[in-house]
Amino acid sequence: MNFNAYLNKETKAANLAVFRVLFGLMMFFSTLRFLSYGWVDKLYIQPKLFFSYYGFEWIRPLGVYTYALFIICLISSFLIAIGYKYRYSIIIFFLCFTYIELMDKTTYLNHYYFVSCLSFLMIFLPANGRFSLDAYLDNSINQEYIPKWNVDGIKVMLFIVYFYAGLAKLNSDWLVDAMPLKIWLPSNYDLPILGNLLQKEWVHYAFSWGGALYDLMIPFLLLYKPTRWFGFFLVVVFHLLTSILFPIGVFPFVMIVSALIFFDSSFHEKLIAKTSKLLKLKPLDNITAKQKTTSKIPLFIIGLFLLIQLLLPWRYLLYKNELFWTEEGYRFSWRVMLMEKAGYAQFKVVDKTSGKSFLINNNDFLTSFQEKQMSTQPDFILQYAHYLADHFSKNGKKDIAVYVESYVALNGRLSQPYVDPNVDLAKEKDSFAPKKWILSFNDEIKGL
Amino acid sequence: MLQNVSMKRTKVLGFIFLSLIVFACSTSDNGGGTSEVEDNFNRSAMLVNWADNIIIPAHNAFNIEVAAMVQASTVFTESPSEVNLQSLRSAWKNAYLAFQSVSMFEIGKAEELNFRNRLNVYPTDVQKIEENVASNTYNFSLPSNIAIQGFPAIDYMINGLAETDAEIVAYYNSDATTGYNGYLNKLTTTILELSTTVLNDWEGSYRNSFVAATSSSATGSVDKLVNDFLFYYEKSLRAGKIGIPAGVFSADPLPEKVEAFYSKEIGKDLLLAAITASKDFFNGKSFTSTTEGESLKSYLDFLNTIKNGDDLSALINNQFNVSKSKAEELLNDLALQVTTDNSKMTATYDELQRNVILLKVDMLQALSINVDFVDADGD
């Protein structure tokens, strides 16, 4: 059977080893960056309440011990890079990093999710087979060849990220109106040379169409050998450009580094050889040729995981409302930089026994970052309404209703009322069911 | 070998691509030299208009009014009489009205000094004022003393000490209560000091650095002043002047929290002055004439020519007008308005609130300015 033949195919372990080292280093520096900016305190210690993911309400910041989580991330990512106790390091990193991301969905970013996905995959891959301290210390770990699907698994993951990001751009806002780039690009007026250009409408369209085309094509350009270098060149140009234009942190560099996995083993072998020489490391020449007894479990888990990845972004089709408006099924789908959404939510707390009511000053409970995210996303609005109801009911002694008057502007449209102001949100329960209290969107966005 | 050839080919392609980008950029840069003015909104001209035609003249006018108030308070405390009390009140009112045109510019020295709060935190802390007058020790620059100074404290000192003017004057004529004279003078001279410091800074080096900071980052003057303006409009104007006393943020109305509570006469005038000043700033209207320069309005209109969206600036101006006509229906004594017919207060609040949405959601989105810049990554 062809599939069995594929599973038995082998490739050099070098690709995965280089990927492991670079991934570890990227995570090390990005954690360091996060710490040095004081974001742990600002994002996870200062706020009074945290917005949980549905079903993960038990994951919360640990007060001052939240720093410990970051320190563990820092250490484990370093151990991943040098390949010491790799299996434990990657498991700890995955758990720790994912825990951090689940603490407050205010900070949700696709690239954090991407890191969680990658580190999950890597738990099941022998990425310490080469160029690692593990292999140096224990020759039985040393392996020159690994199953080809090990490397292909990561390629599929990258393929999904790019291609789905491209598919998500195939909508009328992006292609016909060049939104939201038409809003975002002109604000970079102070860039040398580009600044003037970014004011021009044709440039907004060029970036929109170019961006969509790039996302859809790049996995193929990287897979197909003759176009690989050109593809990689585009990867570098594209991600450097986005890092100049938008505040997206380390993501561009993670993607550039990740794309290296598409190159041939010879490239990675050379990279290892040169680095070894530079660091004056002795090459290991006694590589064992013996075939490892391969368990089917990793293959099964990775296969299932990638299948879920392929299907999950389509779950929005189960909701009939406009995806950009309600954001039902929006996250975890590689929808990157698709929307400019701004909102304003004015909450009213009503004491049902006395009939008295008052409005809430959001700054009393939320950081400005949380308020910004809350005012445009229904699940945040609901969670906050429940928080207010609990807060003002004084341990259930008072019967409290919470209403919100809210407005949202999407991709340059004039703001519209967002949540039904007559619905008592304290009575609404969060779930994956469509949220009936979101008012309908007075426009249509065509496309995927 | 084959691989090397294709590698070389794609590398060459890459370089061609890159040089095309560079070429495209540089040619348009050269050719765009003349069209730059019409193609791009001139933010630096907007900053110059704000500084030279609005902010500095407004601070200048304010400083003159405050100096007159200091003068009137010196006259009154040296020879307390009902006539001198009347002229002090009128000088206080003029200065308070002029303050409505500078209050929103909490940037630079004003931000550093906590200008708005030191001049206008109300309700004023009567008990603490009385204690300080009696003990004759106070330091206005302490953050804990924010509520015992500024215009609201003067309001109490010249309107709130007693029912009749004769009784008020008596406080300043009595040997037993000499502390009032000194306290009142200290209040007015402190405002003058603060006003002069801010004005001198604007007329000195700050103007140039303000105008030069044209960057689109959170530290650029446009981002900062727009955020300051919105904060002022939302918190000080909408909530402070109307929302809080009308009780929209509390279970019951709080009439004692109106601005100029003791005067009972000028609350509405201060509100109208503040709405007008906000609207004028939005339109870039010169402080001393009717000329309009580059402004948030013209910036929005420029961006709209790219976007072909709704005429946002017209909607905002219309909403300013509606708010103003609602405010004109109010009584001069806003506290009385709250206790007799609070619905007029809440109606005014609703109209002011509508512009919060247009300014904070729609305008900021169009200008691509972050609210209270959040220092975190996006995606």
Coordinates of C-alpha atoms in Angstrom, one line a residue, chain A residues 33 37 39 42-43 108-112 179 182-184 186-190 193-197 199-201 204 225-227 229-230 233-234 237 247-250 264 266 335-337 340-344 346 356-361 363 368-369 371-372 407-415, chain B residues 3 6-7 10-11 13-15 17-18 21 24-26 28-29 32 35-36 39-41 43 214-217 222-223 231 234-235 238 247-252 299 302-303 306-308 310 312 315 349 353-354 356-358 360-362 365-368 370-379:
Chain A
R33 CA 11.2 40.1 25.7
Y37 CA 8.7 44.8 28.9
W39 CA 4.0 42.7 30.6
K42 CA 0.7 44.6 33.4
L43 CA -1.3 41.8 31.8
Y108 CA -5.2 36.0 22.4
L109 CA -3.0 36.1 19.4
N110 CA -2.9 33.6 16.5
H111 CA 0.8 33.3 16.8
Y112 CA 0.6 32.3 20.5
M179 CA -10.3 47.0 4.2
K182 CA -7.1 51.2 3.8
I183 CA -7.3 52.2 7.5
W184 CA -4.1 50.8 8.8
P186 CA -2.1 55.5 5.9
S187 CA -1.3 55.7 9.6
N188 CA 2.3 54.7 8.8
Y189 CA 2.8 58.1 7.2
D190 CA 6.0 58.8 9.1
I193 CA 9.9 56.4 1.4
L194 CA 7.0 54.1 2.1
G195 CA 5.1 56.7 4.1
N196 CA 3.9 58.6 1.1
L197 CA 3.2 55.5 -0.9
Q199 CA -1.4 57.0 1.3
K200 CA -2.3 55.9 -2.2
E201 CA -5.4 53.8 -2.8
H204 CA -3.9 49.5 -0.4
K225 CA 12.0 22.7 -5.0
P226 CA 12.6 25.0 -8.0
T227 CA 10.7 27.8 -6.4
W229 CA 14.5 29.9 -2.6
F230 CA 12.2 32.4 -4.3
F233 CA 12.9 35.2 -0.2
L234 CA 9.2 36.3 -0.3
V237 CA 10.4 40.3 2.5
P247 CA 2.9 46.0 16.0
I248 CA 3.1 42.2 15.8
G249 CA 6.0 41.4 18.0
V250 CA 8.1 38.3 17.3
D264 CA 16.5 19.9 1.9
S266 CA 21.7 18.9 2.9
R335 CA -7.7 34.8 10.7
V336 CA -4.9 37.2 11.0
M337 CA -5.2 41.0 10.6
E340 CA -10.4 46.8 12.2
K341 CA -13.0 46.7 14.9
A342 CA -13.7 49.3 17.5
G343 CA -16.4 49.5 20.1
Y344 CA -17.9 51.2 23.0
Q346 CA -21.8 51.2 28.3
K356 CA -32.7 51.9 40.8
S357 CA -30.0 51.8 38.2
F358 CA -26.6 53.3 37.3
L359 CA -24.0 53.1 34.6
I360 CA -20.6 51.5 34.9
N361 CA -17.3 53.2 34.4
N363 CA -12.0 51.8 34.0
S368 CA -7.8 49.8 28.8
F369 CA -6.5 46.7 26.9
E371 CA -11.9 47.3 27.7
K372 CA -10.8 47.5 24.1
Y407 CA -21.7 50.2 19.4
V408 CA -19.2 48.6 17.1
A409 CA -17.6 49.9 14.0
L410 CA -16.2 47.2 11.6
N411 CA -13.7 47.9 8.8
G412 CA -14.5 51.5 8.4
R413 CA -18.3 51.2 8.5
L414 CA -20.1 53.7 10.7
S415 CA -20.7 52.3 14.2
Chain B
Q3 CA 19.7 22.6 -8.0
S6 CA 17.8 26.9 -10.2
M7 CA 19.0 28.3 -7.0
T10 CA 15.6 32.2 -8.2
K11 CA 18.2 34.3 -6.4
L13 CA 14.7 36.7 -9.6
G14 CA 14.7 37.7 -6.0
F15 CA 17.1 40.5 -6.6
F17 CA 12.1 41.7 -7.5
L18 CA 13.7 43.6 -4.7
I21 CA 10.4 47.5 -5.2
A24 CA 9.1 51.8 -7.6
C25 CA 9.5 53.5 -4.2
S26 CA 12.3 55.8 -5.2
S28 CA 7.4 57.7 -6.7
D29 CA 9.3 59.5 -4.1
G32 CA 5.8 62.7 -5.6
S35 CA 2.2 66.2 -5.2
E36 CA 3.1 65.4 -1.6
D39 CA -1.7 63.5 -1.6
N40 CA -1.0 63.5 2.1
F41 CA -2.8 65.1 4.9
R43 CA -0.3 66.6 10.0
T214 CA 4.6 64.2 13.9
S215 CA 5.2 60.5 14.2
S216 CA 2.2 58.1 14.1
S217 CA 3.4 56.3 17.3
V222 CA -1.5 63.8 17.2
D223 CA -2.0 60.6 19.1
F231 CA -10.5 61.6 27.8
E234 CA -15.7 61.7 28.0
K235 CA -14.7 62.1 31.7
R238 CA -19.8 64.3 29.6
G247 CA -26.9 60.3 38.8
V248 CA -26.3 58.2 35.7
F249 CA -23.3 56.5 37.4
S250 CA -25.0 56.1 40.8
A251 CA -28.2 54.8 42.2
D252 CA -29.5 58.3 43.0
Y299 CA -8.2 65.1 8.6
F302 CA -9.2 63.8 3.8
L303 CA -9.3 60.2 4.8
I306 CA -9.8 57.6 0.2
K307 CA -12.5 55.6 1.8
N308 CA -15.7 57.1 0.4
D310 CA -20.0 58.3 5.6
L312 CA -18.3 61.5 9.8
L315 CA -22.2 63.8 11.9
Y349 CA -26.1 63.4 28.8
Q353 CA -22.8 60.4 24.9
R354 CA -23.7 60.0 21.2
V356 CA -18.5 59.7 22.5
I357 CA -19.4 56.9 20.2
L358 CA -18.7 59.0 17.1
K360 CA -14.0 57.4 20.2
V361 CA -15.2 54.6 18.0
D362 CA -15.7 56.0 14.5
Q365 CA -11.0 54.0 13.8
A366 CA -10.8 56.3 10.8
L367 CA -7.6 57.9 12.1
S368 CA -6.2 54.6 13.2
N370 CA -5.2 53.6 19.6
V371 CA -7.2 54.5 22.6
D372 CA -4.9 55.0 25.6
F373 CA -2.2 53.2 23.7
V374 CA -1.9 49.6 24.7
D375 CA 1.6 48.4 24.8
A376 CA 1.2 44.8 23.6
D377 CA 1.5 42.9 20.4
G378 CA -1.4 42.5 18.0
D379 CA -1.9 40.1 15.1

